[in-house]
Coordinates of C-alpha atoms and ligand atoms in Angstrom, one line a residue:
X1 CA 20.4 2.5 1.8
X2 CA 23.4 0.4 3.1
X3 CA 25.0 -2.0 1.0
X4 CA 26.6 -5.1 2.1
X5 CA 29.2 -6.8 0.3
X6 CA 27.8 -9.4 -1.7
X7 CA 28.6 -12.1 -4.9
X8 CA 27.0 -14.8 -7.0
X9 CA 28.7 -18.0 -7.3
X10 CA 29.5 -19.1 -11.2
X11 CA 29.1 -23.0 -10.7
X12 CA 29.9 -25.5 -13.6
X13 CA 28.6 -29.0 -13.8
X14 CA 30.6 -31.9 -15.1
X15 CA 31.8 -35.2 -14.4
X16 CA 35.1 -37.4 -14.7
X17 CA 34.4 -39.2 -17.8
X18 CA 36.0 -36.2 -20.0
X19 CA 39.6 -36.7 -19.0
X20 CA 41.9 -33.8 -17.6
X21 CA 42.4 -31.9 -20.4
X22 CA 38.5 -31.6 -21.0
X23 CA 38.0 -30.9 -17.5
X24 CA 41.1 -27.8 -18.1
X25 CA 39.4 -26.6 -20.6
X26 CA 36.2 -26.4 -19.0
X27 CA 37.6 -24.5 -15.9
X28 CA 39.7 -22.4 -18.1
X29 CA 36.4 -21.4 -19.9
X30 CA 33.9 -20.9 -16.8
X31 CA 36.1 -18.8 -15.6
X32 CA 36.4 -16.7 -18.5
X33 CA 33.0 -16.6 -18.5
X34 CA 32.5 -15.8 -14.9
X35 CA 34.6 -12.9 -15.5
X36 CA 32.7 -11.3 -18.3
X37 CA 29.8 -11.5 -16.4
X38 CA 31.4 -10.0 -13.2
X39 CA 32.6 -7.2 -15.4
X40 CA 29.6 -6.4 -17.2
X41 CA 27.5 -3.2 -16.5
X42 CA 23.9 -4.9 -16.2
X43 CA 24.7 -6.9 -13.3
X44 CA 24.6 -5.3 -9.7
X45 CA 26.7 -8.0 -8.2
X46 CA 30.4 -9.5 -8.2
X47 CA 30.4 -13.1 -10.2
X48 CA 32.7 -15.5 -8.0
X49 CA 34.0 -18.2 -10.7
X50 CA 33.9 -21.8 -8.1
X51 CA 35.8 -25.0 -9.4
X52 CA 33.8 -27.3 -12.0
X53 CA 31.8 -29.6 -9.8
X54 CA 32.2 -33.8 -11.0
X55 CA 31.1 -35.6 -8.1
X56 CA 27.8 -35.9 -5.8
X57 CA 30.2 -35.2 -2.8
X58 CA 31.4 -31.6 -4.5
X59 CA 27.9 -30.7 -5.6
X60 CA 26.2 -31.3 -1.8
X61 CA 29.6 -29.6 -0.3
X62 CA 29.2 -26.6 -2.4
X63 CA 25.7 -26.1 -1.9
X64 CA 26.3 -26.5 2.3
X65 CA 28.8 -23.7 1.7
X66 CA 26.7 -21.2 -0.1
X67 CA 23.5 -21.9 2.4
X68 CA 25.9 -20.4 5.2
X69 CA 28.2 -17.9 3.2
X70 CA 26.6 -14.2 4.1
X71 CA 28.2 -12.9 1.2
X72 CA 26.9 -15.2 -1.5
X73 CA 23.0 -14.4 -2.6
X74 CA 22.8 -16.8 -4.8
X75 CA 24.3 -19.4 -7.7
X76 CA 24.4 -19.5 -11.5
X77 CA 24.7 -23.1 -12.8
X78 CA 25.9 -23.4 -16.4
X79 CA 26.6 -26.9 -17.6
X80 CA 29.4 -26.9 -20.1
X81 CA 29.5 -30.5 -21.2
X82 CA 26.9 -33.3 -19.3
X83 CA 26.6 -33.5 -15.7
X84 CA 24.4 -36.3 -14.4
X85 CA 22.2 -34.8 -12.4
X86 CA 21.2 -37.4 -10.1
X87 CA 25.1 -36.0 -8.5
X88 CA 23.2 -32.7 -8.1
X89 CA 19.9 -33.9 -5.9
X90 CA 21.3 -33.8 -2.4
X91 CA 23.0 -30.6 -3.1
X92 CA 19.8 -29.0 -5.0
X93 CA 17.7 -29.8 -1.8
X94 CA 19.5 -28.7 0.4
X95 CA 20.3 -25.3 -1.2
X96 CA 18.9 -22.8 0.4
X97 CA 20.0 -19.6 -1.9
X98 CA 18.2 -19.1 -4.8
X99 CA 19.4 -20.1 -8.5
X100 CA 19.6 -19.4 -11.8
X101 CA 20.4 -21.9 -15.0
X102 CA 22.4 -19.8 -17.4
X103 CA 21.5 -22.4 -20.6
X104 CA 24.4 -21.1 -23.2
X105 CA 27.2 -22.4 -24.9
X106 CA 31.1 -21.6 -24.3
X107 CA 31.4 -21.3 -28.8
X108 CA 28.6 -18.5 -30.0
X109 CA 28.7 -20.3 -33.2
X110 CA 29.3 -23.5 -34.9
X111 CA 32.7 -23.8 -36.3
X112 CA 30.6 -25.5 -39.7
X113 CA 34.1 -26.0 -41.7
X114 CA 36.2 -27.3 -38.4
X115 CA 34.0 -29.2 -36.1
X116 CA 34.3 -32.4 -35.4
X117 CA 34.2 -35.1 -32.4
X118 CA 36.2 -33.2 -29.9
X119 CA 34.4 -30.0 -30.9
X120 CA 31.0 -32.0 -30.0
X121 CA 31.9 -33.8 -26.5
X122 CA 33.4 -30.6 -24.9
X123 CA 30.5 -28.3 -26.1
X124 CA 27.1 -30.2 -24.9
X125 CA 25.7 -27.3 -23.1
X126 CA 22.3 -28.3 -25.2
X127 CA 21.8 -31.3 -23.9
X128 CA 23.5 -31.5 -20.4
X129 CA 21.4 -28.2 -19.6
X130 CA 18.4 -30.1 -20.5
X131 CA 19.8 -33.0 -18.2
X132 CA 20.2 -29.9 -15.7
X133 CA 16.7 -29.1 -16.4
X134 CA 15.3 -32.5 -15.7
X135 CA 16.5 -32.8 -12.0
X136 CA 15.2 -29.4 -11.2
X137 CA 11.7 -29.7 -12.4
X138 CA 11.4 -33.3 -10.9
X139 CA 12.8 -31.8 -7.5
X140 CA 10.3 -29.2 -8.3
X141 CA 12.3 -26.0 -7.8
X142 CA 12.2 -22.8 -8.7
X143 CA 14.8 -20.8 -10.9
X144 CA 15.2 -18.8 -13.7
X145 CA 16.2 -20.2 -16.9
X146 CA 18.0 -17.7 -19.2
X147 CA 19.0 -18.4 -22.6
X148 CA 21.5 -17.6 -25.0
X149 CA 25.2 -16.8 -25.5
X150 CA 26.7 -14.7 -22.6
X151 CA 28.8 -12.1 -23.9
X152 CA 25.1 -11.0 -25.1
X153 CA 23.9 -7.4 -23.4
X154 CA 20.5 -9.3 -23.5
X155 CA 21.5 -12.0 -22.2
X156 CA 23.6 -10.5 -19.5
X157 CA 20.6 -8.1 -18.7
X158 CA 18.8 -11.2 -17.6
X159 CA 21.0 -12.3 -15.1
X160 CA 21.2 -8.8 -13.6
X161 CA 17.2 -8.6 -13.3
X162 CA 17.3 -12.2 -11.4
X163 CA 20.8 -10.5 -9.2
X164 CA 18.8 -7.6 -7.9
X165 CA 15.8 -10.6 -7.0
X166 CA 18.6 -12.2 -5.7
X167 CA 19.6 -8.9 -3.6
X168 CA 16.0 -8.4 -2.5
X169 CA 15.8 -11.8 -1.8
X170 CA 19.2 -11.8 0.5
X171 CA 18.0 -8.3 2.4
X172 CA 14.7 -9.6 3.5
X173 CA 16.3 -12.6 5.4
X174 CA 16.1 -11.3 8.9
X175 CA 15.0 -8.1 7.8
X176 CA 13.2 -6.0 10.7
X177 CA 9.8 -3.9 9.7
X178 CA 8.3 -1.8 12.4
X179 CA 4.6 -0.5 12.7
X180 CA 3.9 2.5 14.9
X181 CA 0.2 2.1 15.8
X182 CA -1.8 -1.5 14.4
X183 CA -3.5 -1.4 11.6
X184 CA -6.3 1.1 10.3
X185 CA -9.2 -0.2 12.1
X186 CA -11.9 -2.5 10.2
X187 CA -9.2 -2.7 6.9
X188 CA -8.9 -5.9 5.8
X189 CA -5.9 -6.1 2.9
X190 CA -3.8 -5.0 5.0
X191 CA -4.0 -7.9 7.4
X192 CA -2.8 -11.2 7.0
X193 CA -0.3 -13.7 9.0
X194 CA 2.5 -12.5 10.2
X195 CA 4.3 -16.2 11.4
X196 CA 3.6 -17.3 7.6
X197 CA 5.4 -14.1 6.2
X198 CA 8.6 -14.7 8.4
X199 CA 8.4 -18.4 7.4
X200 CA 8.2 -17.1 3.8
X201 CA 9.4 -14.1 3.4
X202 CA 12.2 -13.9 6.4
X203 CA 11.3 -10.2 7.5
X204 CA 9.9 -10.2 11.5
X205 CA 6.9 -7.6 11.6
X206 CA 6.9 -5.9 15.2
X207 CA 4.5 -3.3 16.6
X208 CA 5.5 -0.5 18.6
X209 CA 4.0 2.2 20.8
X210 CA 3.5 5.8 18.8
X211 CA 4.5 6.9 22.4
X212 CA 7.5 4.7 21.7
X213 CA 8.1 7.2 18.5
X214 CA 7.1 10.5 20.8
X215 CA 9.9 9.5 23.0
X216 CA 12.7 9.0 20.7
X217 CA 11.5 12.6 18.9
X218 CA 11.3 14.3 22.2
X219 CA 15.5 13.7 22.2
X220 CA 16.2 15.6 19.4
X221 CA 17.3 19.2 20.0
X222 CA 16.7 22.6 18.7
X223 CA 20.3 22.6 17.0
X224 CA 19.1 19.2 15.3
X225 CA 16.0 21.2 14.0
X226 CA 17.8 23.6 12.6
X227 CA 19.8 22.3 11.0
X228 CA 17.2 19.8 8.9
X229 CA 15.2 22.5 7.7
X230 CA 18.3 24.1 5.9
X231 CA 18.5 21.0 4.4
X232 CA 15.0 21.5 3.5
X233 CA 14.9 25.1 2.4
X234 CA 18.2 24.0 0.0
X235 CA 16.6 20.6 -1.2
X236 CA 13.2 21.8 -2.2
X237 CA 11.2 24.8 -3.1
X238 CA 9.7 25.8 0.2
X239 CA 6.3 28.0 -0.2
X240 CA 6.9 31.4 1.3
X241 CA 4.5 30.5 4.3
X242 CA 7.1 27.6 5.6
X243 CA 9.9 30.0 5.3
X244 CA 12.0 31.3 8.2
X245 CA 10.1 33.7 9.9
X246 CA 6.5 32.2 7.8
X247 CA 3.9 31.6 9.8
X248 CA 3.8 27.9 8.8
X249 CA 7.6 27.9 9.8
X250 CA 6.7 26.0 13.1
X251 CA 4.6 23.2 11.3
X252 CA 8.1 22.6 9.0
X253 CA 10.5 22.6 12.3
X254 CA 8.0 20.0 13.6
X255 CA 8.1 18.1 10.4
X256 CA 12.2 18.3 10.7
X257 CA 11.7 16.6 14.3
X258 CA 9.3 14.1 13.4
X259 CA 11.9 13.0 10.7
X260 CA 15.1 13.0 13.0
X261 CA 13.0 11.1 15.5
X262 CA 11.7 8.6 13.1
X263 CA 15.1 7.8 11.6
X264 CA 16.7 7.7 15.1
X265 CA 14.3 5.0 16.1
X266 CA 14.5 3.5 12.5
X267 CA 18.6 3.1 13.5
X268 CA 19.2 2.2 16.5
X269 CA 15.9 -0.8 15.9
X270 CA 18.3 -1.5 12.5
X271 CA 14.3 -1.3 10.5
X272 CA 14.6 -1.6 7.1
X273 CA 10.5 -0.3 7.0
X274 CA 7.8 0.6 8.7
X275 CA 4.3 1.6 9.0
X276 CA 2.2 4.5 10.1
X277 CA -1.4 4.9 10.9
X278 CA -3.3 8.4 10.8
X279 CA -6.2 6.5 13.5
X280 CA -3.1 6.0 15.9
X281 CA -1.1 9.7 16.6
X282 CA -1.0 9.8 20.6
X283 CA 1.1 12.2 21.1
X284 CA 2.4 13.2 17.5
X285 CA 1.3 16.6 16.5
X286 CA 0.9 16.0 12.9
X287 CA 0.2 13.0 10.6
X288 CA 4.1 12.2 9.4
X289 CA 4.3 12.7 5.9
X290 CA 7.2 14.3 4.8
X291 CA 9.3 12.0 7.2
X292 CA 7.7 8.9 5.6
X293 CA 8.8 10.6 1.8
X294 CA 12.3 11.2 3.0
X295 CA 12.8 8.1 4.6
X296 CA 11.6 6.2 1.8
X297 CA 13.9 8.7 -1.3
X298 CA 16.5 6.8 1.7
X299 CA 15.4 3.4 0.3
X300 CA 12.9 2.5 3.7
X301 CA 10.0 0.7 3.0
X302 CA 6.8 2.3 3.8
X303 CA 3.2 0.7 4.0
X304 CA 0.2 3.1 5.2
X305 CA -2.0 3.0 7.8
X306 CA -0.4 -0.2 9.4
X307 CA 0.2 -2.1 5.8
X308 CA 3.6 -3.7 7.1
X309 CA 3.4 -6.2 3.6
X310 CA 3.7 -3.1 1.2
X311 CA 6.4 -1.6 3.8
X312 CA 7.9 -5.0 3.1
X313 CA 7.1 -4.9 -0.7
X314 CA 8.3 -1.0 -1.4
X315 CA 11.6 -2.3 0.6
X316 CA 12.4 -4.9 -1.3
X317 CA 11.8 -3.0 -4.6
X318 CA 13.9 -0.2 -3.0
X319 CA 16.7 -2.4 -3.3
X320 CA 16.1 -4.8 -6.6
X321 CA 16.0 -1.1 -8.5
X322 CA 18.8 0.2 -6.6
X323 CA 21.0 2.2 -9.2
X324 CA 18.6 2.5 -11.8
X325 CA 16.8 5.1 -13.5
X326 CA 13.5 5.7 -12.5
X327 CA 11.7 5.7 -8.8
X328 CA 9.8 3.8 -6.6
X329 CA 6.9 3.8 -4.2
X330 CA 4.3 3.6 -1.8
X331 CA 1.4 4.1 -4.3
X332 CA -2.4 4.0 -4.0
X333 CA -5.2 4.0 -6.8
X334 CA -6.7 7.4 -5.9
X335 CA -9.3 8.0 -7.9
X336 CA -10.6 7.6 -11.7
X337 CA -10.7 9.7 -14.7
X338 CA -14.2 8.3 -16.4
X339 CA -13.9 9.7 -19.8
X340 CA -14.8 7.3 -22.6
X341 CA -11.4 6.8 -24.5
X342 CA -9.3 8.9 -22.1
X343 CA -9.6 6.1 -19.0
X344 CA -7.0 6.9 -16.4
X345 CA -6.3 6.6 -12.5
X346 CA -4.8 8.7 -10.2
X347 CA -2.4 7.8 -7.8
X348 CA -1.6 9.5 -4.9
X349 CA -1.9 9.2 -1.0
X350 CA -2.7 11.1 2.1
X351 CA 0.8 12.9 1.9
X352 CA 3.7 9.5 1.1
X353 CA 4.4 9.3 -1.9
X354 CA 8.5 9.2 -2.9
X355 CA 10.0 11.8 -4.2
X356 CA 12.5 9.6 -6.0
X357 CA 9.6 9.5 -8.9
X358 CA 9.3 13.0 -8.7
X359 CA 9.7 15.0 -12.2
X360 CA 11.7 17.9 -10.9
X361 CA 12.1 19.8 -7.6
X362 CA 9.5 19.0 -5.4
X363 CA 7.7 22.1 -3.5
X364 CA 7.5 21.5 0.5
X365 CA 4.1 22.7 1.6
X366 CA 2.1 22.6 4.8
X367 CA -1.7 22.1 4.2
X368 CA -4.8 21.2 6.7
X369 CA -5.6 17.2 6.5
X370 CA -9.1 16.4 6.2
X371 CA -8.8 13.2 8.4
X372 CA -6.9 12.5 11.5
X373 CA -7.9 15.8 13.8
X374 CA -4.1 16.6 13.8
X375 CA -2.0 20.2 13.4
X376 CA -1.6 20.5 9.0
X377 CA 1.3 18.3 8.2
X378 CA 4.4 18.8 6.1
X379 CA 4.4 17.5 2.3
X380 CA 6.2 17.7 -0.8
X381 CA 4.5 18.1 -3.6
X382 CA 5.0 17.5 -7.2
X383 CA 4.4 15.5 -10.7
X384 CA 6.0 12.7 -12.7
X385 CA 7.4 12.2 -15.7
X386 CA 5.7 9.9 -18.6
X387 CA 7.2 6.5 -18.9
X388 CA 6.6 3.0 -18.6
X389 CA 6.1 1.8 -14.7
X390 CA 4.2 -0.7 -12.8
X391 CA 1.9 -1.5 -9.7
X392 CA 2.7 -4.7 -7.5
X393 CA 0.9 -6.0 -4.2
X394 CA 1.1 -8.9 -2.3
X395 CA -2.0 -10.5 -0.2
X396 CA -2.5 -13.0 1.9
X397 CA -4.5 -15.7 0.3
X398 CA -4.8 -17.8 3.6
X399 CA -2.8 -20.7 2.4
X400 CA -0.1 -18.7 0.2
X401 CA 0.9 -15.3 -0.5
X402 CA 0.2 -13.8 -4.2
X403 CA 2.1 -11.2 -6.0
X404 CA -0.2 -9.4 -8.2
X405 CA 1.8 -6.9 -10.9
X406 CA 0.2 -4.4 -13.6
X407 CA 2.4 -2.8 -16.2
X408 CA 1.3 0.6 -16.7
X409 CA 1.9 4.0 -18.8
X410 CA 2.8 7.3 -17.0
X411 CA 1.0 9.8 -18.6
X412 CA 0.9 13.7 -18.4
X413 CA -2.2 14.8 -16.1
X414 CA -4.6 16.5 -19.0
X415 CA -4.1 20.2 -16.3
X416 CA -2.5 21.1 -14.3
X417 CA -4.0 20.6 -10.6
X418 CA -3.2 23.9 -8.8
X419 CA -5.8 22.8 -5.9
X420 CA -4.3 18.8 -5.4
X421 CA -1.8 19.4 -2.4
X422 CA -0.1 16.1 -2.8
X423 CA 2.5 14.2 -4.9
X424 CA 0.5 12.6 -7.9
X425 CA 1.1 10.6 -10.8
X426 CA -1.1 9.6 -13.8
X427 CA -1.3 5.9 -15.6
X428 CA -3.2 4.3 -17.4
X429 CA -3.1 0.7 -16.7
X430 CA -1.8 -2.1 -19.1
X431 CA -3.8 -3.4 -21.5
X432 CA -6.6 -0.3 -20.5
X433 CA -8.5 0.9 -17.2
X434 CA -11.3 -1.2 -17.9
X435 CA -9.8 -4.8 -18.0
X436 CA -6.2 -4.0 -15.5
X437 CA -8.5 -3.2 -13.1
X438 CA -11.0 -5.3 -13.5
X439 CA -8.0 -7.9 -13.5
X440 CA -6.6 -6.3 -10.3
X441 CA -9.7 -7.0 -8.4
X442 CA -10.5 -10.4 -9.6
X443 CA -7.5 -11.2 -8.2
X444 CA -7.9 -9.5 -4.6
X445 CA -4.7 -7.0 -4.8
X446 CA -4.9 -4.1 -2.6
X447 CA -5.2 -0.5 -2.7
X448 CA -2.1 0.2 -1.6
X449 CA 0.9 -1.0 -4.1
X450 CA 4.1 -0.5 -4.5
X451 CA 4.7 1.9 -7.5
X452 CA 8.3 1.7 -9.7
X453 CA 9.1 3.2 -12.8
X454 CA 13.0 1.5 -12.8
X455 CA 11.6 -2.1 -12.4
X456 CA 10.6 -4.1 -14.7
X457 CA 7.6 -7.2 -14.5
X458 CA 11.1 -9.7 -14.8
X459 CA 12.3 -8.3 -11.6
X460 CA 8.8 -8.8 -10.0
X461 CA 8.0 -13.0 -11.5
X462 CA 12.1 -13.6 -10.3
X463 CA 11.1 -12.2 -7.0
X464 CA 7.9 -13.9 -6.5
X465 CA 9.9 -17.3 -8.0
X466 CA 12.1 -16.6 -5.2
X467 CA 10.0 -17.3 -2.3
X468 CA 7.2 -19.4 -4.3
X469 CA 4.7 -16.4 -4.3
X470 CA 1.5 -17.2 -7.1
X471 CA 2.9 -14.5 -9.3
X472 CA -0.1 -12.7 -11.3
X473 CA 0.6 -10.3 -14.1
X474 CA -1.6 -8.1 -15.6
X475 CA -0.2 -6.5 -18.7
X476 CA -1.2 -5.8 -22.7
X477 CA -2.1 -9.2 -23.2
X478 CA -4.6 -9.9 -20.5
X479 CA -8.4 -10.4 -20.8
X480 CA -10.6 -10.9 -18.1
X481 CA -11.8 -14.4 -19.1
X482 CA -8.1 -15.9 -18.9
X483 CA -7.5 -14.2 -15.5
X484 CA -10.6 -15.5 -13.9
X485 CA -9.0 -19.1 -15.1
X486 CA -5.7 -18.5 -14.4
X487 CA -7.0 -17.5 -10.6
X488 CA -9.5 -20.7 -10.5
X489 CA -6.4 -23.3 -11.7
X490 CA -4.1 -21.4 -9.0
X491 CA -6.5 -22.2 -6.5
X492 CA -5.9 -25.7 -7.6
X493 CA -2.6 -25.7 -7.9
X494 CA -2.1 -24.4 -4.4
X495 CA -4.0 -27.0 -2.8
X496 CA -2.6 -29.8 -4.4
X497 CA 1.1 -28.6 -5.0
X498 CA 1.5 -28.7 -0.7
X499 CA 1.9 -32.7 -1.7
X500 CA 4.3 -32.4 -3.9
Ligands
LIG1 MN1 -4.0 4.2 2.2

């Protein structure tokens, strides 16, 4: 995945009345403060201390400068003493980067023997945050509010789950997702408006020819081939049948050119995701699946069967979770395990699902597809570790796009499946089968998701605050009565809050 040189601008808010040495002192401590962040290990991205801001003029100016800064992806606004915030209302509309309020205070504790007057006026962070607070709400904007001291690893955690939003949010400006083939015919989740997700999102969705695909593969020679599947025989356990000299051998040296066509295409177009669709294959000898599960471990998005809003989705995850422990990917609710007590799903696809989740070495294997009419395509197989994870999907609503996320727990499969050719895992969803998905499909979300075990629900509510998504979570304390009201007052609230 490339990465692009990026910082977060530390921004104090002040004012005049406080005399020089105040104002000293306040610089002198948001930049000490703006260095311990920068130097911390939770946060993915370089803090950039700015001068304290104290007039209308500075604030505007400094937001002007971040809107067209490629490097910045966002501010944190701590207010050390009061700011007036009717200084900050041209600047906050304009702003075009997203924004957190860091709410803490320079002093972790109250000097009880020592304080006095001067300790008071330069330490106000309680009330000129709430100031702070005011103007935002009643310019209705999003942003995260995190609070506490800062040299807290909790606190600092925080910050770094709204950075890698904030790096999400910066990669999906411009952002280029490609579709070989349209959508699977007849679906209807995997639709939606592609104008309104540019406008919202930032990503442009474009549709190519598969022939457009054959072509590119068709330029990739024998030495090419040969030299991916060494790659592949080293990188995975390859069943004997897909060996050199196997009789499958040719169905993996197909797979190898699929892949080196695909990514050529995927370059030189400068995609950051794409789609497939087993309905549309003209040309393509086999369904790509082991392409799609490489490219993706690469940190592509990937959306099924023309699903360019999960490409976009598994994209942006790719890069909030970037570094961490744990996978992510293209997921699909499979099918159920029914038992009273014992409720579980399986997830699973045709053959793309990530191998970044995968538990151990994954085994490459080349199986018939039951669907498609194609030669058997390339897969790897394998299982994943317990752990905590989650599902997200976004939809198109008609008049807004909603983020629908459900924690769940990784479990073991109860046997092994020595018949399932495909990469699997097993969850149970948060707070039990019966009411997350009952949850999930009050509230529309697809069958496709995007599947992480290193994000966390934070990262997913400071994404979808990001680009005012409805944000729906489905975890251990939902019931189905409060999600069928929480989905009735959205409706409301999406009507009306286009006046606001
Ligand atoms: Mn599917």
């Amino acid at each position: 995945m490339k990465t692009v040189k990026q910082e977060v601008w530390f921004i104090t808010g002040s004012q005049h009345l406080y005399g020089e040495a105040t104002l000293k002192r306040v610089a002198e401590d948001s930049k000490r403060i703006a260095h311990t962040l920068s130097r911390a290990k939770s946060l993915p991205v370089k803090v950039v201390f700015k001068p304290t801001l104290t007039t209308p003029d500075a604030v505007t100016d400094l937001c002007i400068k971040a809107n067209s800064s490629a490097d910045c992806i966002g501010l944190i606004c701590w207010m050390h003493t009061f700011s007036p915030a009717k200084m900050w209302i041209t600047g906050l509309k304009v702003l075009q980067k997203p924004f957190m309020h860091l709410h803490t205070q320079f002093n972790r504790d109250i000097p009880w023997d020592s304080i006095d007057m001067d300790f008071m006026n330069l330490n106000q962070s309680a009330h000129g945050g709430r100031e702070f607070g005011f103007i935002c709400s009643r310019l209705r904007k999003n942003r995260k509010v995190v609070v506490g001291h800062w040299q807290e690893p909790a606190v600092q955690h925080k910050v770094g789950v709204w950075m890698r939003a904030a790096m999400a949010h910066h990669d999906s400006q411009g952002a280029r997702i490609a579709r070989f083939g349209d959508n699977m015919r007849e679906v209807a989740v995997t639709e939606g408006d592609k104008v309104e997700a540019q406008k919202c999102f930032g990503y442009a969705v474009n549709g190519y020819g598969v022939g457009d695909l054959v072509a590119a593969i068709s330029q990739i020679s024998e030495a090419q081939v040969d030299r991916l599947v060494k790659d592949y025989d080293a990188q995975y356990e390859v069943v004997k049948a897909g060996r050199d000299g196997g009789k499958k051998r040719e169905s993996v040296r197909e797979a190898a050119r699929i892949e080196l066509g695909m990514r050529a295409f995927l370059e030189a177009g400068d995609f950051v995701g794409f789609t497939t669709t087993f309905e549309d294959l003209y040309g393509l000898k086999q369904l790509p699946g082991l392409a799609v599960q490489r490219l993706m471990a690469e940190g592509y998005g990937f959306g099924a069967e023309g699903d360019w809003k999960t490409a976009a989705l598994v994209r942006a995850m790719k890069v909030m979770s970037q570094g961490l422990t744990g996978g992510t990917s293209f997921m699909e609710d499979y099918t159920y395990h029914l038992e009273p007590g014992n409720q579980k799903v399986l997830g699973a696809h045709m053959l793309e699902i990530c191998d970044s989740i995968a538990n151990g070495k994954p085994t490459l294997e080349v199986h018939p597809l039951g669907i498609g009419g194609k030669a058997d395509p390339v897969r790897l197989v394998f299982n994943v570790d317990q752990g905590p994870g989650l599902n997200a999907s976004i939809i198109d609503m008609g008049n807004r796009f909603r983020m629908v996320v459900n924690t769940v727990d990784v479990v073991n499969p109860d046997a092994d499946l020595p018949k399932l050719p495909v990469a699997r895992v097993v969850w149970v969803p948060k707070p039990n089968l019966e009411v997350g998905a009952g949850a999930w499909i009050h509230a529309g979300a697809a069958h496709h998701s995007g599947f992480s075990m290193a994000l966390t629900a934070e990262h997913m509510e400071d994404f979808a605050d990001m680009f005012n998504l409805e944000y729906v979570e489905i975890n251990e304390a939902t019931t189905i009565t409060d999600i069928k009201n929480q989905l009735r007052w959205n409706e409301m609230y999406y009507m009306l809050a286009k006046g606001l």
